[in-house]
XYZ file of C-alpha atoms in Angstrom:
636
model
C -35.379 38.414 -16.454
C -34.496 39.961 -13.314
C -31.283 42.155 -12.648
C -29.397 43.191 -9.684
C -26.737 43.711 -7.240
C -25.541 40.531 -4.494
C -26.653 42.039 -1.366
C -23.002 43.270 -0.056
C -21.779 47.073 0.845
C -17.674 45.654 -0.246
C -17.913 45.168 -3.481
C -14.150 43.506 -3.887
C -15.455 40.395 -2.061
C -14.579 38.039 -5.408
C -11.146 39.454 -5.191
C -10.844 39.048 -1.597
C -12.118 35.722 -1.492
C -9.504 34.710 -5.124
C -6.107 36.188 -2.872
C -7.109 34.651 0.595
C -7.908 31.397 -0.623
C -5.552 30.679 -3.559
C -3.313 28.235 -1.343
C -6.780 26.029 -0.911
C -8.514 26.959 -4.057
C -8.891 23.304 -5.333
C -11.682 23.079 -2.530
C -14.000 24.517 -4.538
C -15.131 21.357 -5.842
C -15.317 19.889 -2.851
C -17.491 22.536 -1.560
C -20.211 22.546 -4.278
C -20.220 18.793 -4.080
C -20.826 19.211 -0.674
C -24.122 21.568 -1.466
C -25.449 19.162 -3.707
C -24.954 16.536 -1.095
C -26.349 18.555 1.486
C -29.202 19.581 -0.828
C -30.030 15.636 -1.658
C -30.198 14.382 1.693
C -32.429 17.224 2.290
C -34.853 15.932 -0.418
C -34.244 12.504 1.262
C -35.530 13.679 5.151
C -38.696 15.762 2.905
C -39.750 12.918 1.022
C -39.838 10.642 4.163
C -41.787 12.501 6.035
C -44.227 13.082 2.981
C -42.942 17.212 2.666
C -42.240 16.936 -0.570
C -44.030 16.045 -4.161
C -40.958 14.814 -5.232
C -40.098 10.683 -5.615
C -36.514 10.528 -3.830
C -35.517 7.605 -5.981
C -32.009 7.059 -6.881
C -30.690 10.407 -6.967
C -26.683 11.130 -7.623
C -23.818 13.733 -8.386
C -22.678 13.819 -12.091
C -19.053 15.836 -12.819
C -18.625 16.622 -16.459
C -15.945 18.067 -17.955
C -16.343 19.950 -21.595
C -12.638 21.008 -22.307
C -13.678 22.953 -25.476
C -16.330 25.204 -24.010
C -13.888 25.478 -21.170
C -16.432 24.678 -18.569
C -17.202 22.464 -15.288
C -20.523 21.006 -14.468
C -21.486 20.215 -11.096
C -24.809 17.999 -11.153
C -27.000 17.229 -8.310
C -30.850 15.296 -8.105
C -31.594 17.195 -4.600
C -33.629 19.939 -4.013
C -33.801 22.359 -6.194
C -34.502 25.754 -5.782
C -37.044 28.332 -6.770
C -36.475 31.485 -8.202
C -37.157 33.294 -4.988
C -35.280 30.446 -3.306
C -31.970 31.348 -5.371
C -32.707 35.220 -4.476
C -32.815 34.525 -0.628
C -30.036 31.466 -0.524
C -27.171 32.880 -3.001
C -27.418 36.555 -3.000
C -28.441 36.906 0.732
C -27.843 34.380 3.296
C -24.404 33.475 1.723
C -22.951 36.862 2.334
C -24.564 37.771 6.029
C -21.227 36.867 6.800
C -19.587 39.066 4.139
C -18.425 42.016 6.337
C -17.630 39.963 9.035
C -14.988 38.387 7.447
C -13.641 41.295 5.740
C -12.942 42.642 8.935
C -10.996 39.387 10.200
C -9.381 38.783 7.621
C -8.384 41.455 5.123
C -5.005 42.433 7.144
C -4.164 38.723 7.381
C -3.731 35.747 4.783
C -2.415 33.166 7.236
C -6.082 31.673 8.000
C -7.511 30.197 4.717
C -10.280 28.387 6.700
C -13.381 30.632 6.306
C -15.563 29.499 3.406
C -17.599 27.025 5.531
C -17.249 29.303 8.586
C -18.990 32.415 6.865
C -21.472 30.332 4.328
C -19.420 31.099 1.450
C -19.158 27.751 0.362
C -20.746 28.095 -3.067
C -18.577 31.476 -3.923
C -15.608 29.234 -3.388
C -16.215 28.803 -7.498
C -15.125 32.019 -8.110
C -11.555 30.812 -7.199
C -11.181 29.086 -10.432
C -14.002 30.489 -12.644
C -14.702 33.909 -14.532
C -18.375 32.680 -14.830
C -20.551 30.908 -13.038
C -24.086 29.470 -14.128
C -26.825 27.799 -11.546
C -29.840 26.423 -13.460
C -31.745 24.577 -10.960
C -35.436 22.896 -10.547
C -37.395 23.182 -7.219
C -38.942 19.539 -6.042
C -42.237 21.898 -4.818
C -42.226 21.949 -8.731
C -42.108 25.711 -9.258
C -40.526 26.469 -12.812
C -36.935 26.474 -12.797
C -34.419 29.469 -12.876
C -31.534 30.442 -14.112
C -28.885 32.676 -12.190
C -25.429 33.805 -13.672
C -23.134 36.042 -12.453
C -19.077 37.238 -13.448
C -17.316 37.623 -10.747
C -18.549 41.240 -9.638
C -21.755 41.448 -7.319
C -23.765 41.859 -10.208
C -26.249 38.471 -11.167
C -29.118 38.047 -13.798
C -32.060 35.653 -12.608
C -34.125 34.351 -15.172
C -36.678 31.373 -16.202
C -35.201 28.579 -17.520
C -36.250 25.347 -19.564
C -34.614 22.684 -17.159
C -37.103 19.767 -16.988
C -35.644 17.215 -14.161
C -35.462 18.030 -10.068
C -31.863 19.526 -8.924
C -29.459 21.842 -9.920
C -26.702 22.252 -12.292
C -23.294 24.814 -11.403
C -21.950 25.315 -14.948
C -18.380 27.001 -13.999
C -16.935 29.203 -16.976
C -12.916 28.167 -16.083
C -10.593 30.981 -15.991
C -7.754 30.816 -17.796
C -5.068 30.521 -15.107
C -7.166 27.440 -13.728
C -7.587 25.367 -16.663
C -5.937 22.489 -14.957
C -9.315 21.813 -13.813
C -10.459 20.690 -16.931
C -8.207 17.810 -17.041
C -9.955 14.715 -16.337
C -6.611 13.148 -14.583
C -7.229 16.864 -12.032
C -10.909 15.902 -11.196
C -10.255 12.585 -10.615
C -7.238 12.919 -8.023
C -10.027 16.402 -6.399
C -12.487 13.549 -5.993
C -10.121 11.139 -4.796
C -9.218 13.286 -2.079
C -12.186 14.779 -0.751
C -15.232 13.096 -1.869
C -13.635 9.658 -1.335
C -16.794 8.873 0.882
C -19.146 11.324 0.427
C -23.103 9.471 1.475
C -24.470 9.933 -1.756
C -23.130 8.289 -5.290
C -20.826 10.751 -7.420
C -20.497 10.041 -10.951
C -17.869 11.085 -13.423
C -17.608 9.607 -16.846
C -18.236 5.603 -17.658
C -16.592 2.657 -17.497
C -16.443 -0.951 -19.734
C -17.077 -3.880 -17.371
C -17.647 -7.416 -18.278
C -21.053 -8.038 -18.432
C -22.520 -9.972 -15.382
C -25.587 -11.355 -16.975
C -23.499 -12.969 -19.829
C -22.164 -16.024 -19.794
C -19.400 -16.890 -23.025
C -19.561 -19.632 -24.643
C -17.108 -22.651 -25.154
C -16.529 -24.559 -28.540
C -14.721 -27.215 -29.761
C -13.540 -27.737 -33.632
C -13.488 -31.005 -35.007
C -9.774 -31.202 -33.085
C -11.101 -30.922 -29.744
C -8.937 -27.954 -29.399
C -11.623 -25.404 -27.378
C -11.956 -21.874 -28.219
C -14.365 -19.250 -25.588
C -15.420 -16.554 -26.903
C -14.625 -12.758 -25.424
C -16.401 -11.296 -22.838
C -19.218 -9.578 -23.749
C -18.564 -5.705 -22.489
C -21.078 -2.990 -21.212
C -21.019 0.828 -20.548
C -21.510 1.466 -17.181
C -21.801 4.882 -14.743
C -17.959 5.274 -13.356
C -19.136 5.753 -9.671
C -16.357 7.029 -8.189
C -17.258 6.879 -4.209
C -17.900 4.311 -1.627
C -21.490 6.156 -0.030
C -21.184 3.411 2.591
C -17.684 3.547 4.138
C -17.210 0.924 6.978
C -17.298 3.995 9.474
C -20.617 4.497 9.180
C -21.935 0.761 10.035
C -22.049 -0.504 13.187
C -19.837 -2.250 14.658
C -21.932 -5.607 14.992
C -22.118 -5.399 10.747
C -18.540 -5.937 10.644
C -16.419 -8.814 10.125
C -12.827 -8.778 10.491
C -11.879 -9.441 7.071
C -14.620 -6.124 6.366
C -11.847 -3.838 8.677
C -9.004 -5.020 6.043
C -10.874 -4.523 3.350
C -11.419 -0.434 4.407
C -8.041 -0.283 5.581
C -6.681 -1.321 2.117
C -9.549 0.918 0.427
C -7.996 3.692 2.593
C -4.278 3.229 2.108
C -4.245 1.115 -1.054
C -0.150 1.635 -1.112
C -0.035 -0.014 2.113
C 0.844 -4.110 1.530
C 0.981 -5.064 5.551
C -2.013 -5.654 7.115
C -2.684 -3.577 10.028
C -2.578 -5.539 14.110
C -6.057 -4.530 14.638
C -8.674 -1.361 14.961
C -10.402 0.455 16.792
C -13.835 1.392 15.905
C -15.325 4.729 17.380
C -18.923 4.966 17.676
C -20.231 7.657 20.359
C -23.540 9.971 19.619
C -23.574 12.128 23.179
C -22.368 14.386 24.253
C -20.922 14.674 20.852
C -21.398 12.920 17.798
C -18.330 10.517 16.533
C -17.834 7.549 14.249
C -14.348 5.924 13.073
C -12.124 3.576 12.841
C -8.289 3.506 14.015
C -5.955 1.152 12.925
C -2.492 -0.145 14.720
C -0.444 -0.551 11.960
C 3.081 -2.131 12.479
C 5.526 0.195 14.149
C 8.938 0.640 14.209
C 11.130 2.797 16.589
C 11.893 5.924 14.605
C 9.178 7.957 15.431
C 9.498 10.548 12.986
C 7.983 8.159 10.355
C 4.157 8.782 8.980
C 3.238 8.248 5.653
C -0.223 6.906 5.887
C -2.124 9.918 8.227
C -5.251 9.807 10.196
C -8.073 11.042 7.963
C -10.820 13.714 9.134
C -14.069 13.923 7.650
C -17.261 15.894 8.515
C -20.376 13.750 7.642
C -18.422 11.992 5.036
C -16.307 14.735 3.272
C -12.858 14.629 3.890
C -11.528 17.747 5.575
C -7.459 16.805 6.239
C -5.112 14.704 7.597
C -3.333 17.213 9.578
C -5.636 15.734 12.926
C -3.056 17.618 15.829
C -5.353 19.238 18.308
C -8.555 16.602 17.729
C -6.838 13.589 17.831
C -4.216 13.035 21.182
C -0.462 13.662 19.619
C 0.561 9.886 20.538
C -2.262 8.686 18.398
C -1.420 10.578 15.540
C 1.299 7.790 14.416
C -1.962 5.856 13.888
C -3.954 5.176 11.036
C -7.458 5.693 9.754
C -10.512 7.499 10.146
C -13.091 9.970 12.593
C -15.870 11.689 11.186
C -17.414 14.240 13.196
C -20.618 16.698 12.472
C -19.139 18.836 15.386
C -16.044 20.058 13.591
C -16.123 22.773 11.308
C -15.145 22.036 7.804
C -12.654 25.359 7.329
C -11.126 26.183 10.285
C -7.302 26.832 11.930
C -5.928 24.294 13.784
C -5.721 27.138 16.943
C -9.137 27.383 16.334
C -9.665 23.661 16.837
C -7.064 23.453 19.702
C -9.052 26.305 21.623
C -12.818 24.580 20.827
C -14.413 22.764 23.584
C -15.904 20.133 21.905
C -12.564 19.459 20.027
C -10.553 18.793 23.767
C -13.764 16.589 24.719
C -13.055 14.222 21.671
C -9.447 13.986 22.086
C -9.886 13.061 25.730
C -12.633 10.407 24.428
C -10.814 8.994 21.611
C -8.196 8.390 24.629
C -10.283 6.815 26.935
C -11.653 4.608 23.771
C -8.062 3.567 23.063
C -7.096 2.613 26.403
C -10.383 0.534 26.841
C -9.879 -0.986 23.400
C -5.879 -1.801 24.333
C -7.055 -3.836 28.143
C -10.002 -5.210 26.204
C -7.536 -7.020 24.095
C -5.254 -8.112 26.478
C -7.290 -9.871 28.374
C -9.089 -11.687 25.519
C -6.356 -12.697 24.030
C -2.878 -11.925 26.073
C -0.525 -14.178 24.339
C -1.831 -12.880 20.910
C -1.109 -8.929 22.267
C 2.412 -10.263 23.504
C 3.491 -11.303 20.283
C 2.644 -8.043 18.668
C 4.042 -5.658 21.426
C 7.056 -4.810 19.464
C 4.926 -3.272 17.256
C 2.736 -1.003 19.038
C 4.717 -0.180 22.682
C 6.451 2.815 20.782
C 2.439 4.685 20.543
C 1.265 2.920 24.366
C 4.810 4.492 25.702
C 4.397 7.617 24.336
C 0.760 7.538 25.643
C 1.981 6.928 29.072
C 4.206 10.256 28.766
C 2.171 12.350 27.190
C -1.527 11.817 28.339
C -2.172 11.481 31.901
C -5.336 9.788 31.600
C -3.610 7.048 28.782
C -0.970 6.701 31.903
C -3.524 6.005 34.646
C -5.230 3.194 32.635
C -1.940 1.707 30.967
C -1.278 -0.414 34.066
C -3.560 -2.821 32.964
C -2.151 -3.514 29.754
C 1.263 -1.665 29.335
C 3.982 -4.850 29.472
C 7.728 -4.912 30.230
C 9.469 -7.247 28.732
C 12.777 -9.207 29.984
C 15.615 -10.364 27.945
C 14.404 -13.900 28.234
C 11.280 -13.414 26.412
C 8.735 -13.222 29.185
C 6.141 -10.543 29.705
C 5.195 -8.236 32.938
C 2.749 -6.043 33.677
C 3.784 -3.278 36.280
C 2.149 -5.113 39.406
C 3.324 -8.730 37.917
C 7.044 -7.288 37.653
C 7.160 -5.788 41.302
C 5.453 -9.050 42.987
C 8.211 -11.163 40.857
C 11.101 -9.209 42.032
C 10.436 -7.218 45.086
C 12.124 -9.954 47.098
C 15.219 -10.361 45.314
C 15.670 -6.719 43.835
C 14.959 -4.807 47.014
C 18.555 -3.060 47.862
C 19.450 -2.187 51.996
C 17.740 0.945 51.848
C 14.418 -1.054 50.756
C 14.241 0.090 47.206
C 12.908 -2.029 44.187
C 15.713 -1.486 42.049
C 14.558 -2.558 38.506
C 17.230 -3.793 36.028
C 16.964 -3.119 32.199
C 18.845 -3.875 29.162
C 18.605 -1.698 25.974
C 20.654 -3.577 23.800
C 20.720 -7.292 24.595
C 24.137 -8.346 22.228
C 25.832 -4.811 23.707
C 25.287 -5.512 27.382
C 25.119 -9.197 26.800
C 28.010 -10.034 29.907
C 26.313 -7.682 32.162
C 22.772 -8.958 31.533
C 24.803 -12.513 32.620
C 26.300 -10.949 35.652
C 22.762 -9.604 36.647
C 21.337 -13.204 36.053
C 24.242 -15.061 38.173
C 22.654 -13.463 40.822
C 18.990 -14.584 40.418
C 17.628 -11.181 38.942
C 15.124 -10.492 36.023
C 16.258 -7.879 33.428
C 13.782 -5.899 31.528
C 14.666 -5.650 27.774
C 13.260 -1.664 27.164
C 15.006 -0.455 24.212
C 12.442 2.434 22.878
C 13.901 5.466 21.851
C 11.814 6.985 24.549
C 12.452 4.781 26.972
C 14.681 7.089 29.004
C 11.403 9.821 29.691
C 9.130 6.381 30.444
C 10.964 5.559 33.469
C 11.954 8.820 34.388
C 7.689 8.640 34.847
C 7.566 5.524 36.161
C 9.776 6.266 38.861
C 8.411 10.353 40.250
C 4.950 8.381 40.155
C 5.789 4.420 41.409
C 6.353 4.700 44.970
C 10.209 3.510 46.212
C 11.484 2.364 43.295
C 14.460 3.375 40.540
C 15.592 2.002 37.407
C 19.186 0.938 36.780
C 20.608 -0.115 33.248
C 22.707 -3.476 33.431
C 25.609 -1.587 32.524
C 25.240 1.431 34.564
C 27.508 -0.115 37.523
C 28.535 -3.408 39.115
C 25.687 -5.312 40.042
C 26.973 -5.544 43.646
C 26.493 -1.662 43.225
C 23.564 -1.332 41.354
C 21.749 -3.745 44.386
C 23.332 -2.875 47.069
C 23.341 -5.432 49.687
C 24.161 -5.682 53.686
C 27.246 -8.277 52.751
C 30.558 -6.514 51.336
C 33.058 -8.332 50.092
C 36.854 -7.881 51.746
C 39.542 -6.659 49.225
C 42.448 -8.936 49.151
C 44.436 -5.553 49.016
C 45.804 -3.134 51.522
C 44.954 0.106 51.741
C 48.646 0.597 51.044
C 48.691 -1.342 47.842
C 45.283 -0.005 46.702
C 47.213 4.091 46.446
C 49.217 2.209 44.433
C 47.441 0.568 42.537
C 45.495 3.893 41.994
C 48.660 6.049 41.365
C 49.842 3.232 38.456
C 46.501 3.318 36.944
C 46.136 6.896 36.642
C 50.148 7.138 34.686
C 48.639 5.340 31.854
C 44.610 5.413 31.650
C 43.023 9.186 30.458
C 41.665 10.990 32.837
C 39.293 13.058 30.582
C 37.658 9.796 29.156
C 37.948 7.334 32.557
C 37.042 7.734 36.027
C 38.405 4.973 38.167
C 37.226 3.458 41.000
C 38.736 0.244 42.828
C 36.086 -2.399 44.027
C 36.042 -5.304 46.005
C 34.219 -7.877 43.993
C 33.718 -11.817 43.493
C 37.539 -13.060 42.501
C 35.752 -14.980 39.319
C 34.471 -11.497 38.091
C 35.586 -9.487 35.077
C 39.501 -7.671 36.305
C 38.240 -3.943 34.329
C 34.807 -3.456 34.472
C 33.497 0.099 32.025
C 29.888 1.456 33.345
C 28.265 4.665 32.152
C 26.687 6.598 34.999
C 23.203 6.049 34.828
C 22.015 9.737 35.537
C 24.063 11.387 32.980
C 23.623 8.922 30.598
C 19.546 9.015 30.969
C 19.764 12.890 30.617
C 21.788 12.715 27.233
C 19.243 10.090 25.822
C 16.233 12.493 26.969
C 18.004 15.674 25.749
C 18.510 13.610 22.118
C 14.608 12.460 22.321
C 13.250 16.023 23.128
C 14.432 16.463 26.577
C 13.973 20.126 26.611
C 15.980 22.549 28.976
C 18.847 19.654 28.946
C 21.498 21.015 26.612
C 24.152 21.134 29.639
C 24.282 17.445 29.149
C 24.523 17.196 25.788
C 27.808 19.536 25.637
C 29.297 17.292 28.431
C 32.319 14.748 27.421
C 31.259 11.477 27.395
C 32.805 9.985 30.823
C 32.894 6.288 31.554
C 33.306 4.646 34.990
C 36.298 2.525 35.027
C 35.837 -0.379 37.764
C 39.015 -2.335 38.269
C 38.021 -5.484 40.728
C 40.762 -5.766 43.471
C 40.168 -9.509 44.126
C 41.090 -10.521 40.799
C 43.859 -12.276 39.819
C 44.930 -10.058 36.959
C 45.227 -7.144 39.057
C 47.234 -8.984 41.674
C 49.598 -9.768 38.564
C 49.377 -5.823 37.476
C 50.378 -5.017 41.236
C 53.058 -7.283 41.545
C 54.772 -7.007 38.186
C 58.319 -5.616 38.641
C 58.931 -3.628 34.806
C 56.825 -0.664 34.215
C 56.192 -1.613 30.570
C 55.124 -4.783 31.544
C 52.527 -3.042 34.011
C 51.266 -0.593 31.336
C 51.223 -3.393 28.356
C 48.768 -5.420 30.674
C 46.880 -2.221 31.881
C 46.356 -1.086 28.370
C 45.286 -4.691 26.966
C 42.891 -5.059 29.908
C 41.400 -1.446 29.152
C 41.099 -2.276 25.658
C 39.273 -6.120 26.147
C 36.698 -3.895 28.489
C 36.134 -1.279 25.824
C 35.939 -3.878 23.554
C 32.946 -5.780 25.634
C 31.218 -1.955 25.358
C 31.776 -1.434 21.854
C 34.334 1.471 22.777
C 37.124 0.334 20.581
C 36.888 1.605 17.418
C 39.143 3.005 14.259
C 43.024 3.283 14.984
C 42.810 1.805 18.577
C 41.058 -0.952 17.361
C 43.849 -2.094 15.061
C 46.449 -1.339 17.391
C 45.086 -3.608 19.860
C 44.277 -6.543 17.225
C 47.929 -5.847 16.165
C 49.129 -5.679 19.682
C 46.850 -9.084 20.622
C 48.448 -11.110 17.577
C 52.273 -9.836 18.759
C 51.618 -11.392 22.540
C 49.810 -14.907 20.848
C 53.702 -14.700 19.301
């Protein structure tokens, strides 16, 4: 038996790595699971190439739990090592690293990423054991050994008796960890990491029906039949899928294969998703995945099923900001990449090089995916625009790239049902929409029952309105506009329509100049100045007498500062100011005009103000049953 010290100058390393890890310390088991994974498909490359005397066979991971000896067992059919190999591998090469991180990290806790990063992987045991055993069988065949160590840099090495390739981790639990030796603990461990780990994991058995059986049926003397039970079997509880869809190619697949994963992945999830994306790229890094489009729905702040990271099949987080672009994080699914470490901070992975070259491919991918789509199919991506324009809109604003190719599939909707792209739209309505000063002014609704007599007004006069009611949709063509050349949005109800096209023919107010100051001065007696700003206009006789817009600037700031405008609380502190346009040429404001008794005037002022707020949803609370009361008195 051989005796000695871990080859380290600190020699509170176990406590160091116990206090900087304890937020993460249920990784252990993902970590020596990963070894013996790691240490498998080793055996599997050796024995293919004829390096090893080994048959690979059918090798797997066994878990066992013994609750009254208060231990773990990690078991692996890989490898192996020698004594000399244990000597080298877990008292030397795991802590070159040792000193180095001692020095990064002993003045900070924040960063609990740095088992994988300084090949501490196996020591993560120490995090939830006060022992730990290794008893483990080279494949070269040289007799087996037996290493155990407490916690403190000293180890004993020793021969052992272990007859079968591999190697076992026997962790002595500590007493403030013993939640690891419930079976219900393991099983949710192994559910989260090792979900898809490449080589089978097994943890307890299982009853199934047995498939070569076939039960009998009999009939008494009755007829009445009786079957007998299913006969049972005891079966390895494999707990992993070693083949995840990921890692096929994309020619393997069949759709109903993609909503099989999907539901393997999210198994609380009951709607199917629109459709994926698989990710399959090998330079200049290697990538595999899949993304789903799952159904969306405006509030953005919504994400219960995340995008899963793995490295070569062990799951590393959800938390994907930094590799994945920010709009695609409402996604679902997976990416599995070699390239990313398994323990690292996400400023780490924002500052790595091959990290930004993945986000900008998974991009590209997207946007390739999203055209390829449309064009096989454009009817089928119509229908289910509703329920992915929130992720291709926020795309447009946040990745330049995503923006640049999103003309070829991004749509815009009208309030009729019909579909535009960008270049459709502006051929459609640069004729009728182009305003004296030959701009393309584009008309859009957010609220189609809201702004439903202003959405008429628009259409009276042969124009299309866009129906764009994203909660983003403000920023969008904000975008659209700095980077479409000549052209503005206006909302329906941002103006008149004469106003919001302006055209070479005005229309003559019936009124004098004369009676328009009066008409001004009687106006401004009885309507609030701090809530309407009046305006007279000349408009069609047949149009509406009191007209209430919203300016269309400071209305647009508001809904960007209350969508993460930035730098635009000014507007959000600002009273909320309507336009007030009274038509000149109507008949009702003739009346107004030319009615002799002031209450008279201000009765049919104030009902006329009240039907306008009413068309704007305005009226509300204590007005509203005034003027319902005051309505009811004049049917009278």
């Amino acid at each position: 038996m051989t005796k000695g010290s871990i080859n380290v100058s600190v020699e509170n390393i176990f406590p160091l790595i116990k206090k900087f890890l304890y937020s993460d310390h249920e990784i252990f088991l993902r970590e020596l699971i990963s070894n013996g994974t790691d240490a498998t498909l080793k055996l599997k490359h050796l024995t293919g190439i004829g390096e090893s005397k080994s048959e690979y066979g059918n090798p797997q991971i066994e878990i066992k739990i013994d609750k009254e000896g208060k231990k773990l067992h990690v078991i692996d059919q890989g490898l192996g090592m020698s004594a000399e190999e244990v000597e080298k591998y877990i008292n030397q090469v795991a802590f070159s690293g040792a000193e180095e991180f001692l020095d990064k990290y002993k003045d900070s806790a924040q960063d609990s990423g740095i088992i994988g990063h300084f090949g501490l992987g196996f020591y993560s045991a120490f995090m939830v054991a006060e022992k730990v055993e290794i008893i483990t069988k080279s494949h070269t065949g040289a007799p087996a050994a037996h290493w155990t160590c407490d916690g403190s840099p000293e180890f004993t090495l020793e021969e052992a008796d272990k007859e079968s390739r591999g190697t076992e981790i026997i962790l002595h639990i500590a007493d403030d960890s013993t939640e690891f030796l419930e079976e219900s603990r393991i099983r949710e461990l192994l559910n989260k990491y090792n979900k898809f780990m490449p080589i089978p994991i097994k943890f307890g058995t299982k009853e199934i029906n047995d498939p070569d059986f076939t039960p009998k049926t009999t009939k008494d003397k009755d007829g009445k039949e009786t079957t007998e039970p299913h006969k049972k079997i005891t079966v390895d509880d494999i707990i992993n899928n070693p083949n995840p869809a990921w890692t096929k190619q994309p020619s393997e697949l069949k759709d109903e294969d993609y909503s099989s994963f999907y539901r393997e992945l999210y198994p609380m999830q009951f709607e199917e998703p629109l459709f994926n994306i698989h990710l399959n790229v090998d330079y200049p890094f290697n990538l595999t995945g899949i993304l789903y489009f799952p159904k969306m729905t405006n509030d953005m702040n919504i994400q219960k099923d995340k995008i899963q990271l793995y490295q070569n099949q062990v799951y590393v987080t959800d938390n994907v900001e930094g590799i994945v672009p920010e709009f695609l994080t409402m996604l679902r699914g997976v990416i599995d990449s070699p390239d990313i470490p398994l323990n690292v901070s996400r400023s780490y992975l924002q500052a790595d090089g091959a990290v930004k070259k993945i986000s900008s491919y998974i991009t590209r991918k997207v946007a390739d995916k999203l055209k390829s789509l449309f064009n096989a199919n454009r009817e089928d991506f119509e229908a289910k625009w509703d329920d992915i324009k929130i992720v291709i809109e926020y795309g447009m604003l946040s990745e330049e790239k995503f923006f640049e190719k999103a003309d070829a599939f991004a749509l815009y909707p009208t309030v009729d049902g019909k579909y535009y792209t960008y270049d459709e739209l502006y051929n459609k309505i640069k004729a009728n929409q182009t305003d004296k000063d030959d701009k393309l002014v584009i008309l859009y609704a957010s609220n189609k029952d809201q702004q439903h007599s202003y959405i008429e007004a628009a259409k009276a006069k042969g124009y299309e309105v866009l129906l764009l009611d994203s909660p983003i949709v403000s920023h969008l063509i904000q975008k659209l506009e700095t980077t479409k050349e000549n052209v503005s949005f206006a909302r329906v109800d941002g103006d008149h329509i004469d106003n919001l096209i302006k055209k070479e023919d005005t229309t003559i107010s019936k009124l004098t100049e004369e009676q328009k100051t009066q008409l001004d001065t009687l106006l401004k007696e009885v309507i609030p100045s701090e809530k309407f700003s009046i305006q007279l206009e000349a408009m069609d006789s047949d149009a509406s007498p009191f007209i209430i817009t919203q300016p269309e600037f400071m209305r647009r700031m508001k809904e960007m500062q209350a969508t993460g405008g930035g730098g635009m609380n000014m507007f959000g502190s600002m009273p909320e100011i309507h336009n007030l346009i009274v038509n000149t040429n109507s008949e009702l404001v003739g009346e107004i005009l030319s009615t002799k008794t002031k209450k008279k005037q201000e009765r049919l002022i104030n009902q006329s103000l009240d039907l306008a707020r009413l068309s704007q949803g305005l009226l509300k609370g204590e007005e509203l049953t005034n003027f319902i009361k005051r309505s009811y008195d004049m049917i009278k």
